[in-house]
Amino acid sequence: MNRRPVPPRIIDMQLPTGKDAASVRARVTAMEKLLERSLVVPGVNLPIGLDVLVGLVPILGEIITTAMAVYIIWEARNLGMSRWQQARMGANVLFDTAIGAIPLVGDVADLAFRSNTKNLRIILKHIDKHHPEARVIEG
C-alpha cells in the first residue's frame, strides 16, 4: 500500500517564541509569506496570500489583514527599530489599507502594492545591520 506523503500544514509549523533577532526574523518572514505569497494562482504562476483573499471580504477583511500587518510593525518596535523606520512601515500599511478599502480596485492594488513585503525588507535590512548573528546565509 503506497501512501502519498502529506505536505506540512501551516498549523504544524513551529515558530520560535524568543525575543532575539533570529526569532523575530523567523516570525516576520512567516507572517509576510502567509499574507503575501502563501498560494500560487495556477496557470499564471502568480503568488497571492491572505492579504488578497481575506481582503475580498468587505470591511472585515481589511480589518483582519491590517491587524496582521500591524503585528509586523509591533515586532519591529520590539527590535528597537527607529521611529522613522516604524513610521515608514506604518505608512505602507496605511496606504495598503486605504487603497484596499476601495471595492475591486483595492483587490487589484493588493496584488501590486505588497506592503508586508516592503515592511519585511525594512526589518531584514535592520536585522542584518544591527544583529549580524541573526543573519541567514542563503545557498
PDB file of C-alpha atoms in Angstrom:
ATOM      1  CA  MET A   1       0.000   0.000   0.000  1.00  0.00           C
ATOM      2  CA  ASN A   2       1.629   3.226  -1.155  1.00  0.00           C
ATOM      3  CA  ARG A   3       0.890   6.340   0.807  1.00  0.00           C
ATOM      4  CA  ARG A   4       1.498   9.743  -0.606  1.00  0.00           C
ATOM      5  CA  PRO A   5       3.489  11.996   1.688  1.00  0.00           C
ATOM      6  CA  VAL A   6       1.340  14.547   3.456  1.00  0.00           C
ATOM      7  CA  PRO A   7       2.616  18.111   2.952  1.00  0.00           C
ATOM      8  CA  PRO A   8       3.216  20.076   6.147  1.00  0.00           C
ATOM      9  CA  ARG A   9       0.310  22.252   7.191  1.00  0.00           C
ATOM     10  CA  ILE A  10       0.724  25.828   8.306  1.00  0.00           C
ATOM     11  CA  ILE A  11      -0.689  24.891  11.705  1.00  0.00           C
ATOM     12  CA  ASP A  12       2.072  22.291  12.214  1.00  0.00           C
ATOM     13  CA  MET A  13       4.798  24.866  11.637  1.00  0.00           C
ATOM     14  CA  GLN A  14       6.747  25.655  14.793  1.00  0.00           C
ATOM     15  CA  LEU A  15       7.971  29.223  15.069  1.00  0.00           C
ATOM     16  CA  PRO A  16      10.423  30.410  17.717  1.00  0.00           C
ATOM     17  CA  THR A  17       8.910  32.415  20.550  1.00  0.00           C
ATOM     18  CA  GLY A  18      12.041  34.202  21.752  1.00  0.00           C
ATOM     19  CA  LYS A  19      12.704  37.934  21.693  1.00  0.00           C
ATOM     20  CA  ASP A  20      16.071  37.569  19.967  1.00  0.00           C
ATOM     21  CA  ALA A  21      16.554  38.900  16.443  1.00  0.00           C
ATOM     22  CA  ALA A  22      16.710  35.427  14.862  1.00  0.00           C
ATOM     23  CA  SER A  23      13.308  34.520  16.339  1.00  0.00           C
ATOM     24  CA  VAL A  24      11.805  37.809  15.204  1.00  0.00           C
ATOM     25  CA  ARG A  25      13.257  37.258  11.738  1.00  0.00           C
ATOM     26  CA  ALA A  26      11.604  33.837  11.518  1.00  0.00           C
ATOM     27  CA  ARG A  27       8.210  35.135  12.714  1.00  0.00           C
ATOM     28  CA  VAL A  28       8.001  38.186  10.457  1.00  0.00           C
ATOM     29  CA  THR A  29       9.201  36.172   7.460  1.00  0.00           C
ATOM     30  CA  ALA A  30       6.484  33.581   8.123  1.00  0.00           C
ATOM     31  CA  MET A  31       3.832  36.299   8.548  1.00  0.00           C
ATOM     32  CA  GLU A  32       4.887  38.004   5.302  1.00  0.00           C
ATOM     33  CA  LYS A  33       4.765  34.701   3.451  1.00  0.00           C
ATOM     34  CA  LEU A  34       1.291  33.969   4.854  1.00  0.00           C
ATOM     35  CA  LEU A  35      -0.021  37.415   3.915  1.00  0.00           C
ATOM     36  CA  GLU A  36       1.641  37.879   0.534  1.00  0.00           C
ATOM     37  CA  ARG A  37       2.711  34.607  -1.084  1.00  0.00           C
ATOM     38  CA  SER A  38       1.241  31.546   0.601  1.00  0.00           C
ATOM     39  CA  LEU A  39      -0.603  30.351  -2.526  1.00  0.00           C
ATOM     40  CA  VAL A  40       0.103  30.381  -6.256  1.00  0.00           C
ATOM     41  CA  VAL A  41      -2.616  31.045  -8.832  1.00  0.00           C
ATOM     42  CA  PRO A  42      -2.485  28.105 -11.257  1.00  0.00           C
ATOM     43  CA  GLY A  43      -1.831  28.896 -14.881  1.00  0.00           C
ATOM     44  CA  VAL A  44      -0.373  32.354 -14.335  1.00  0.00           C
ATOM     45  CA  ASN A  45       2.052  31.369 -11.554  1.00  0.00           C
ATOM     46  CA  LEU A  46       1.126  34.461  -9.517  1.00  0.00           C
ATOM     47  CA  PRO A  47       1.804  34.265  -5.774  1.00  0.00           C
ATOM     48  CA  ILE A  48      -1.004  35.529  -3.561  1.00  0.00           C
ATOM     49  CA  GLY A  49      -1.691  35.374   0.145  1.00  0.00           C
ATOM     50  CA  LEU A  50      -4.275  36.078   2.768  1.00  0.00           C
ATOM     51  CA  ASP A  51      -3.985  39.823   2.172  1.00  0.00           C
ATOM     52  CA  VAL A  52      -5.649  39.360  -1.212  1.00  0.00           C
ATOM     53  CA  LEU A  53      -8.037  36.558  -0.276  1.00  0.00           C
ATOM     54  CA  VAL A  54      -9.327  37.928   3.027  1.00  0.00           C
ATOM     55  CA  GLY A  55      -9.334  41.414   1.518  1.00  0.00           C
ATOM     56  CA  LEU A  56     -12.156  40.274  -0.759  1.00  0.00           C
ATOM     57  CA  VAL A  57     -14.464  40.359   2.271  1.00  0.00           C
ATOM     58  CA  PRO A  58     -15.620  43.981   2.594  1.00  0.00           C
ATOM     59  CA  ILE A  59     -14.568  45.886   5.735  1.00  0.00           C
ATOM     60  CA  LEU A  60     -13.872  42.836   7.930  1.00  0.00           C
ATOM     61  CA  GLY A  61     -11.209  41.573   5.527  1.00  0.00           C
ATOM     62  CA  GLU A  62      -9.319  44.865   5.640  1.00  0.00           C
ATOM     63  CA  ILE A  63      -9.537  44.988   9.429  1.00  0.00           C
ATOM     64  CA  ILE A  64      -8.108  41.471   9.755  1.00  0.00           C
ATOM     65  CA  THR A  65      -5.256  41.944   7.285  1.00  0.00           C
ATOM     66  CA  THR A  66      -4.396  45.359   8.734  1.00  0.00           C
ATOM     67  CA  ALA A  67      -4.189  43.856  12.221  1.00  0.00           C
ATOM     68  CA  MET A  68      -1.853  41.166  10.914  1.00  0.00           C
ATOM     69  CA  ALA A  69       0.304  43.805   9.201  1.00  0.00           C
ATOM     70  CA  VAL A  70       0.438  45.877  12.397  1.00  0.00           C
ATOM     71  CA  TYR A  71       1.859  42.804  14.152  1.00  0.00           C
ATOM     72  CA  ILE A  72       4.928  43.089  11.895  1.00  0.00           C
ATOM     73  CA  ILE A  73       5.355  46.726  12.963  1.00  0.00           C
ATOM     74  CA  TRP A  74       4.990  45.684  16.612  1.00  0.00           C
ATOM     75  CA  GLU A  75       7.822  43.185  16.123  1.00  0.00           C
ATOM     76  CA  ALA A  76       9.907  45.990  14.587  1.00  0.00           C
ATOM     77  CA  ARG A  77       9.261  48.124  17.659  1.00  0.00           C
ATOM     78  CA  ASN A  78      10.388  45.279  19.920  1.00  0.00           C
ATOM     79  CA  LEU A  79      13.615  45.025  17.902  1.00  0.00           C
ATOM     80  CA  GLY A  80      14.360  48.641  18.762  1.00  0.00           C
ATOM     81  CA  MET A  81      13.971  49.988  15.246  1.00  0.00           C
ATOM     82  CA  SER A  82      13.879  53.754  14.878  1.00  0.00           C
ATOM     83  CA  ARG A  83      10.626  55.683  14.905  1.00  0.00           C
ATOM     84  CA  TRP A  84      11.384  56.747  11.330  1.00  0.00           C
ATOM     85  CA  GLN A  85      11.541  53.107  10.177  1.00  0.00           C
ATOM     86  CA  GLN A  86       8.364  52.304  12.103  1.00  0.00           C
ATOM     87  CA  ALA A  87       6.644  55.337  10.549  1.00  0.00           C
ATOM     88  CA  ARG A  88       7.656  54.179   7.043  1.00  0.00           C
ATOM     89  CA  MET A  89       6.246  50.757   7.781  1.00  0.00           C
ATOM     90  CA  GLY A  90       3.057  52.299   9.179  1.00  0.00           C
ATOM     91  CA  ALA A  91       2.693  54.446   6.050  1.00  0.00           C
ATOM     92  CA  ASN A  92       2.982  51.307   3.891  1.00  0.00           C
ATOM     93  CA  VAL A  93       0.213  49.605   5.888  1.00  0.00           C
ATOM     94  CA  LEU A  94      -1.950  52.744   5.918  1.00  0.00           C
ATOM     95  CA  PHE A  95      -1.652  53.138   2.138  1.00  0.00           C
ATOM     96  CA  ASP A  96      -2.415  49.430   1.578  1.00  0.00           C
ATOM     97  CA  THR A  97      -5.447  49.643   3.876  1.00  0.00           C
ATOM     98  CA  ALA A  98      -6.775  52.848   2.293  1.00  0.00           C
ATOM     99  CA  ILE A  99      -6.452  51.521  -1.244  1.00  0.00           C
ATOM    100  CA  GLY A 100      -7.726  48.086  -0.197  1.00  0.00           C
ATOM    101  CA  ALA A 101     -10.923  49.650   1.137  1.00  0.00           C
ATOM    102  CA  ILE A 102     -11.972  50.602  -2.405  1.00  0.00           C
ATOM    103  CA  PRO A 103     -14.062  47.758  -3.860  1.00  0.00           C
ATOM    104  CA  LEU A 104     -12.454  45.863  -6.762  1.00  0.00           C
ATOM    105  CA  VAL A 105      -9.714  48.493  -7.267  1.00  0.00           C
ATOM    106  CA  GLY A 106      -8.349  47.678  -3.825  1.00  0.00           C
ATOM    107  CA  ASP A 107      -8.277  43.965  -4.523  1.00  0.00           C
ATOM    108  CA  VAL A 108      -6.161  44.522  -7.627  1.00  0.00           C
ATOM    109  CA  ALA A 109      -3.973  47.017  -5.740  1.00  0.00           C
ATOM    110  CA  ASP A 110      -3.261  44.369  -3.083  1.00  0.00           C
ATOM    111  CA  LEU A 111      -1.585  42.327  -5.799  1.00  0.00           C
ATOM    112  CA  ALA A 112       0.593  45.231  -6.934  1.00  0.00           C
ATOM    113  CA  PHE A 113       1.414  47.030  -3.663  1.00  0.00           C
ATOM    114  CA  ARG A 114       2.620  44.431  -1.193  1.00  0.00           C
ATOM    115  CA  SER A 115       3.094  46.458   1.971  1.00  0.00           C
ATOM    116  CA  ASN A 116       4.081  43.453   4.069  1.00  0.00           C
ATOM    117  CA  THR A 117       6.882  42.564   1.660  1.00  0.00           C
ATOM    118  CA  LYS A 118       8.122  46.160   1.769  1.00  0.00           C
ATOM    119  CA  ASN A 119       7.996  46.100   5.574  1.00  0.00           C
ATOM    120  CA  LEU A 120       9.814  42.764   5.706  1.00  0.00           C
ATOM    121  CA  ARG A 121      12.641  44.263   3.633  1.00  0.00           C
ATOM    122  CA  ILE A 122      12.927  47.170   6.097  1.00  0.00           C
ATOM    123  CA  ILE A 123      13.099  44.786   9.070  1.00  0.00           C
ATOM    124  CA  LEU A 124      15.588  42.428   7.415  1.00  0.00           C
ATOM    125  CA  LYS A 125      17.853  45.324   6.493  1.00  0.00           C
ATOM    126  CA  HIS A 126      17.803  46.433  10.140  1.00  0.00           C
ATOM    127  CA  ILE A 127      18.460  42.905  11.440  1.00  0.00           C
ATOM    128  CA  ASP A 128      21.331  42.335   9.010  1.00  0.00           C
ATOM    129  CA  LYS A 129      22.936  45.624  10.038  1.00  0.00           C
ATOM    130  CA  HIS A 130      22.341  45.638  13.806  1.00  0.00           C
ATOM    131  CA  HIS A 131      22.071  41.924  14.605  1.00  0.00           C
ATOM    132  CA  PRO A 132      24.584  40.142  12.345  1.00  0.00           C
ATOM    133  CA  GLU A 133      24.347  36.975  14.439  1.00  0.00           C
ATOM    134  CA  ALA A 134      20.757  36.552  13.178  1.00  0.00           C
ATOM    135  CA  ARG A 135      21.737  36.787   9.511  1.00  0.00           C
ATOM    136  CA  VAL A 136      20.611  33.890   7.340  1.00  0.00           C
ATOM    137  CA  ILE A 137      23.103  32.730   4.756  1.00  0.00           C
ATOM    138  CA  GLU A 138      21.285  31.560   1.634  1.00  0.00           C
ATOM    139  CA  GLY A 139      22.672  28.827  -0.549  1.00  0.00           C
TER     140      GLY A 139
END
